[in-house]
Structure formats: C-alpha cells, structure tokens
Short mmCIF file of C-alpha atoms in Angstrom, two decimals:
data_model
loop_
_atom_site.label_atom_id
_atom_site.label_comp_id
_atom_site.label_asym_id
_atom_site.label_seq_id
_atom_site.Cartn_x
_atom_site.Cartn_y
_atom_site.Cartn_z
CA UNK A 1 1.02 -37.58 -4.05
CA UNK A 2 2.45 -34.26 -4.94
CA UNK A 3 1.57 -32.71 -1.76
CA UNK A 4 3.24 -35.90 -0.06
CA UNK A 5 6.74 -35.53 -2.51
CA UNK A 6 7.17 -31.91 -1.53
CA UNK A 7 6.44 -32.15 2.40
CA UNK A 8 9.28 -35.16 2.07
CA UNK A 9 11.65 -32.89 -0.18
CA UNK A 10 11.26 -29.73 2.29
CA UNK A 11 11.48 -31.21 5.68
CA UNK A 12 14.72 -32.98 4.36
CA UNK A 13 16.37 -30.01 3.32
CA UNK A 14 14.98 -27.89 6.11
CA UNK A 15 16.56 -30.61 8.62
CA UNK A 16 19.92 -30.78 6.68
CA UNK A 17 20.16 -26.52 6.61
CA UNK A 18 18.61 -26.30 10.68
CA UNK A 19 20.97 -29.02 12.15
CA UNK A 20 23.77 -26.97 13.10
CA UNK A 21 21.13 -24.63 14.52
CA UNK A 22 18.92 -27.39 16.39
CA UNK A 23 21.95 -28.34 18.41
CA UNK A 24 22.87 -24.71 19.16
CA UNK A 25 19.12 -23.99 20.49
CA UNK A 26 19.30 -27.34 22.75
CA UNK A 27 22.53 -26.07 24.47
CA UNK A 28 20.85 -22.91 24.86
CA UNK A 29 17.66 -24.19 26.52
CA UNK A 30 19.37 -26.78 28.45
CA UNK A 31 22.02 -24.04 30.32
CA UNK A 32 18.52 -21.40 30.35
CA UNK A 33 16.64 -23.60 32.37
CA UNK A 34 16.15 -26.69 33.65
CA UNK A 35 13.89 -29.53 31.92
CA UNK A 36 13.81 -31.58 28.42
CA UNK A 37 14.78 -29.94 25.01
CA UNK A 38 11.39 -31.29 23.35
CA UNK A 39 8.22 -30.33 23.94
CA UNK A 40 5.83 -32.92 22.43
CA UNK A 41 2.36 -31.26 22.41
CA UNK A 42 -0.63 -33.33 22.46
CA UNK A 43 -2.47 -32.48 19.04
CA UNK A 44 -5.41 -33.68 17.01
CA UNK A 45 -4.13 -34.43 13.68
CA UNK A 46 -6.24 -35.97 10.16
CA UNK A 47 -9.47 -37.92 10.66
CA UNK A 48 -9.49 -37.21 14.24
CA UNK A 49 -5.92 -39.53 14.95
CA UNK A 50 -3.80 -37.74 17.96
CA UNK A 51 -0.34 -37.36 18.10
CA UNK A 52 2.44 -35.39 19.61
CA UNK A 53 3.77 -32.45 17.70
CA UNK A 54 7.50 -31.78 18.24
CA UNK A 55 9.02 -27.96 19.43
CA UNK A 56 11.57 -26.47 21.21
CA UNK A 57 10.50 -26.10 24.95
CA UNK A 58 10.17 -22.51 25.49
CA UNK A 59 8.18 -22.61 28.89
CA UNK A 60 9.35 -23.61 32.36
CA UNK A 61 8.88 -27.88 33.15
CA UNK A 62 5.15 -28.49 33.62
CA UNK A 63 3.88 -25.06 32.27
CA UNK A 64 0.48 -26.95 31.60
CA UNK A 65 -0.27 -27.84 35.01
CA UNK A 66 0.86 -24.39 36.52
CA UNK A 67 -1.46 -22.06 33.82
CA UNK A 68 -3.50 -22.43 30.99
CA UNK A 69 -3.54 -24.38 27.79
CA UNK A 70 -3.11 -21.06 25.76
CA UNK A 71 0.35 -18.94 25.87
CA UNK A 72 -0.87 -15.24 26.83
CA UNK A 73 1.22 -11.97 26.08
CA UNK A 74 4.06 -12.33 28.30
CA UNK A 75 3.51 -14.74 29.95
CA UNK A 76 5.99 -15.66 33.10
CA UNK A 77 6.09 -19.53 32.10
CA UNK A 78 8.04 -18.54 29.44
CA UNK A 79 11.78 -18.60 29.68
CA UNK A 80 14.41 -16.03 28.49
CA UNK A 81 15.59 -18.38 25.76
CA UNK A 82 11.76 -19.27 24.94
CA UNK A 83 11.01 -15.70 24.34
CA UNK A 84 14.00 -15.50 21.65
CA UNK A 85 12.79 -18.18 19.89
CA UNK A 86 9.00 -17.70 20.06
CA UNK A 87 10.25 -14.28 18.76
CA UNK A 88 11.36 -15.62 15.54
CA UNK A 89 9.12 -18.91 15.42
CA UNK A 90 12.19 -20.76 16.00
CA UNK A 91 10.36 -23.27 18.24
CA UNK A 92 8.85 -24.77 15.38
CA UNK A 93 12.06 -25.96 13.63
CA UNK A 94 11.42 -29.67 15.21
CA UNK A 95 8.05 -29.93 13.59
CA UNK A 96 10.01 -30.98 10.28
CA UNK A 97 10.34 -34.31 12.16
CA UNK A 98 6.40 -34.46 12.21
CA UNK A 99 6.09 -34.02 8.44
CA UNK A 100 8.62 -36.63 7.43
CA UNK A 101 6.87 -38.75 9.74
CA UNK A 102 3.82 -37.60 7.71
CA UNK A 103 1.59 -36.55 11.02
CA UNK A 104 1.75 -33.00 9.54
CA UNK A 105 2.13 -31.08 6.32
CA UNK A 106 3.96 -28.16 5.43
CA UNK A 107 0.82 -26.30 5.10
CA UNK A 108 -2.18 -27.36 6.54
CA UNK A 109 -4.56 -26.07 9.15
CA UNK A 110 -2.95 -25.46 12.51
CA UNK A 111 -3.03 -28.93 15.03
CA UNK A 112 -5.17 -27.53 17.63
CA UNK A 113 -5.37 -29.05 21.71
CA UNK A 114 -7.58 -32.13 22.25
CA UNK A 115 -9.69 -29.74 24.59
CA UNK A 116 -10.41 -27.19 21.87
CA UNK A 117 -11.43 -29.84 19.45
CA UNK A 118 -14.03 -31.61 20.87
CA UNK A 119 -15.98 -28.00 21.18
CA UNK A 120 -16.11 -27.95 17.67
CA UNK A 121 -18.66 -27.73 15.70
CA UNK A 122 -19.92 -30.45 12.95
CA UNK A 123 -18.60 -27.86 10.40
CA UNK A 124 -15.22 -27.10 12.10
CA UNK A 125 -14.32 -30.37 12.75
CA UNK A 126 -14.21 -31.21 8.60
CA UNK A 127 -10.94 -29.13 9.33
CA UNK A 128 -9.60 -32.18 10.61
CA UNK A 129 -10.08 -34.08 6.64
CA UNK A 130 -6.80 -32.70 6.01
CA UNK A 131 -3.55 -33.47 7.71
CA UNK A 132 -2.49 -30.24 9.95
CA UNK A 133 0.46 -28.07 8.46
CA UNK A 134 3.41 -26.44 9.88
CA UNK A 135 2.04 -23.27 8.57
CA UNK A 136 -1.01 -22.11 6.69
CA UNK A 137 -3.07 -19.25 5.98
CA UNK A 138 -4.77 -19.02 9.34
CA UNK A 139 -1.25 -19.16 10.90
CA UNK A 140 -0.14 -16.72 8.81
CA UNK A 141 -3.03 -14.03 9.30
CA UNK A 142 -2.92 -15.08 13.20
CA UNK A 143 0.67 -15.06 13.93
CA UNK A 144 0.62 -12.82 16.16
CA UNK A 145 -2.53 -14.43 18.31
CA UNK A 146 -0.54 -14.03 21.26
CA UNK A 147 -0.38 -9.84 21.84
CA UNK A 148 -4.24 -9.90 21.54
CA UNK A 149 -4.47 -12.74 24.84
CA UNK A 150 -2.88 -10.34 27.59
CA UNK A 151 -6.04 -12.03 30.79
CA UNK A 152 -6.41 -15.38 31.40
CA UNK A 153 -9.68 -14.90 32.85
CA UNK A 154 -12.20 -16.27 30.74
CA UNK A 155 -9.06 -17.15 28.06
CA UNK A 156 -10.56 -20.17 27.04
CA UNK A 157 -14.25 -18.44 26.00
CA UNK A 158 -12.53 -15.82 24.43
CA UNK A 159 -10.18 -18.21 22.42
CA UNK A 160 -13.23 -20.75 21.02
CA UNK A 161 -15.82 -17.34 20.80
CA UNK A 162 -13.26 -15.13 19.30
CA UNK A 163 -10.15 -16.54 17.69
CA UNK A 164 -10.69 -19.92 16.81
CA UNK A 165 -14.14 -19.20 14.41
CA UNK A 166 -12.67 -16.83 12.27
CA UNK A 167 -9.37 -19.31 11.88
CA UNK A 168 -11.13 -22.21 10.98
CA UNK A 169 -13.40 -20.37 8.34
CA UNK A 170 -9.84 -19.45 6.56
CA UNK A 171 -8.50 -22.96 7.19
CA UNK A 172 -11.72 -24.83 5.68
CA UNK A 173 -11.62 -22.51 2.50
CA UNK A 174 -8.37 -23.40 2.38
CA UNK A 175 -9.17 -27.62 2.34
CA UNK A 176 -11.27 -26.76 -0.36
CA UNK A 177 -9.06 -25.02 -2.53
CA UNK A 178 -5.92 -25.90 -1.94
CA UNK A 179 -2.95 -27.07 -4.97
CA UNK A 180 0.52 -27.55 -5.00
CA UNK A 181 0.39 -23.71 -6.35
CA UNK A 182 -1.49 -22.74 -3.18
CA UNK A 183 1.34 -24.35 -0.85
CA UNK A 184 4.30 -23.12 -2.70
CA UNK A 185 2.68 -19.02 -2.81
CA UNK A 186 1.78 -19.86 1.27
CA UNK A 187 5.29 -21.19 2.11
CA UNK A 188 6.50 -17.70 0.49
CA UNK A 189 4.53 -15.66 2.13
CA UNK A 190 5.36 -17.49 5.67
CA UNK A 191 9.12 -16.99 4.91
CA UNK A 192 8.18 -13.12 3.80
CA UNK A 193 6.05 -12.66 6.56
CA UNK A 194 8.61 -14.02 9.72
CA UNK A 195 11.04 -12.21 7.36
CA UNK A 196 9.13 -8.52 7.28
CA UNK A 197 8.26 -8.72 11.30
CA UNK A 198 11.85 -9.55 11.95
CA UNK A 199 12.44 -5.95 10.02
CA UNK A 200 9.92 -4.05 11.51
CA UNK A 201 8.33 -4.41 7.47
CA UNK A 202 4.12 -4.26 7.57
CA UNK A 203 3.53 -7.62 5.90
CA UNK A 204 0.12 -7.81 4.04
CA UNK A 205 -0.02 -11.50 5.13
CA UNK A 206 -3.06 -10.45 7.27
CA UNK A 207 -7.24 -12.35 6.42
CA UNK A 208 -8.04 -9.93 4.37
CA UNK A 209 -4.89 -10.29 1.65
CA UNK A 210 -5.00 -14.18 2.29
CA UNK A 211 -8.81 -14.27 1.70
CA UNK A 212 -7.86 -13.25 -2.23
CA UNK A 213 -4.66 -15.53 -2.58
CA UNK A 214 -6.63 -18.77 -1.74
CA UNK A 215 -9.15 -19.88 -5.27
CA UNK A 216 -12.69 -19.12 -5.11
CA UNK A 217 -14.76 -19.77 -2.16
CA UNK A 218 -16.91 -18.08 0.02
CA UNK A 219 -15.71 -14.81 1.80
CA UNK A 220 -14.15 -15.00 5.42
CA UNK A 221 -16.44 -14.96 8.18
CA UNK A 222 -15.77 -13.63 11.71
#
C-alpha cells in the first residue's frame, strides 16, 4: 500500500514538473525525424501480464524490423535527437504514465522483451512476482549496458549468457528485500547517478556498492 501511495505521489509530481519539457521533446522529435512521438514497447510486466511501456521514440520508424531487439553502441537507428535524450535517460520521462496506470513501479526490476523472457529460467522468471520499475538497482549498476554491445553478431547469446544473469541475480535480491527505505535510498542514487555521469563524476552506483545498500541476502552472482 505504501509502495502503491508513493509510485502515485511521484509520477504525479514528476508529470506536473516534466510537462513543459514533454512537449518540448515531441516538437523536437517530430521536426528530427519522421514517425510517432511514443514508442510503446512490448514488455512483460507482474505475474507474467504484457503491456506496452511508454518512451520517447529515439530510433528511426520500424527500428525493430530493420535490426535487433537490443540497442548496440551507436547504433545508426538511432536519431540525432534520440541520442540527446538516451544521453540523459530522457526517453524514459513517459514511463510516469505507466506507473500511475500502475503497470510499473518506480523501482522495480527492469520490464524486459517478450523474447528474452520466455528463455528464462524457473528462478529468473520469480523476477516477474513484482511489478517492473522505472529504475532499480540492476538499472542502476547497468546503465550503461549499451557501450559494452558494440556487434550484433551473436547479440542476443551474449545478452541472455552475459548481461541478463548477473541483472536478474541483483533484481531477485532486490524482491526479497525490498522497503519503502530501499526505494527512497534507490530513487537517490538514480537521480545522483544520471546526475554524476552528466558531470563526468565516477558514481559508485556500480553491483558491487548496490550489492551492500540492498538488506541481507545472498552475494551477487555473475
């Protein structure tokens, strides 16, 4: 119920403060390129329920169907206006819509692809017990995901093999720790960590430093 009350009482506020901005960033995509505003990304959300999870568009119309599912390090679908706002996570503004519609959280493990989900495994998938969040400790200590996917040959083995194991291990600790405490310290340390990138700051945001801010569990495994 808490949880609920403050994903209603941020998203409103965070609407209210981003509105001028919102309509700014859909003039700005609209002269960039051509295509809709909203991108509405097909996600697998709590218990297993899809649904389509609101962003900017940063990517040229029908990105999917000309590359794959995963955004590499600079990637050519991307437009000039996408890049500005994928540079400052700006494309995930419209998401507040999701969690007043309560499909997502404020923090929660990341909404992953349909595709990616029904590879996982019986353990991974108790990551979808909890609704998905805006932001969370694996999207903190994986923010920068995309620098590290530069060949998309064999993207998709080395995404599930690679990336997606040692993000799920820090979202399921999370699940099973997680308090109104947690989310308020994890909402800082997003807004600290887009803050120290921004400045060229090192952020200790990384596993390692979230490993000790989440309660007791077992240790992070990659």
């Amino acid at each position: 119920m808490l949880k609920r009350a403050l994903d209603i009482a941020v998203s409103l506020i965070g609407l209210v403060i981003f509105s001028p901005f919102m309509l700014l960033i859909a003039v700005l995509i609209k002269l960039d390129s051509s295509g809709p505003v909203f991108y509405r990304a097909p996600r697998v959300g709590k218990d297993g329920q899809s649904f389509r999870m609101y962003k900017f568009r940063t990517m040229v119309t029908n990105a999917d169907r000309i590359g794959p599912a995963i955004t590499v390090d600079k990637d050519p679908r991307i437009t000039r206006v996408g890049a500005l706002l994928r540079n400052g996570r700006l494309d995930e503004i419209p998401q507040l819509l999701n969690v007043l519609r309560g499909e997502m959280s404020m923090v929660g493990p990341r909404p992953e692809a349909p595709y990616y989900v029904e590879m996982y495994s019986s353990e991974q998938r108790k990551v979808l017990e909890a609704k998905p969040g805006m932001t969370g400790p694996a999207q903190i200590a994986f923010r920068h995901e995309e620098e590290t996917l530069s060949d998309p040959e064999g993207l998709d083995d080395y995404y599930m093999n690679t990336i997606l194991p040692p993000k799920l291990a820090i979202d399921l600790r999370y699940i099973e720790n997680h308090s109104v405490a947690t989310d308020l310290r994890l909402l800082f340390q997003t807004a600290w960590a887009l803050l120290a990138d921004r400045l060229g700051y090192p952020s200790r945001t990384g596993a390692s430093h979230l490993d000790q801010s989440i309660p007791d569990g077992s240790s992070l495994q990659r």
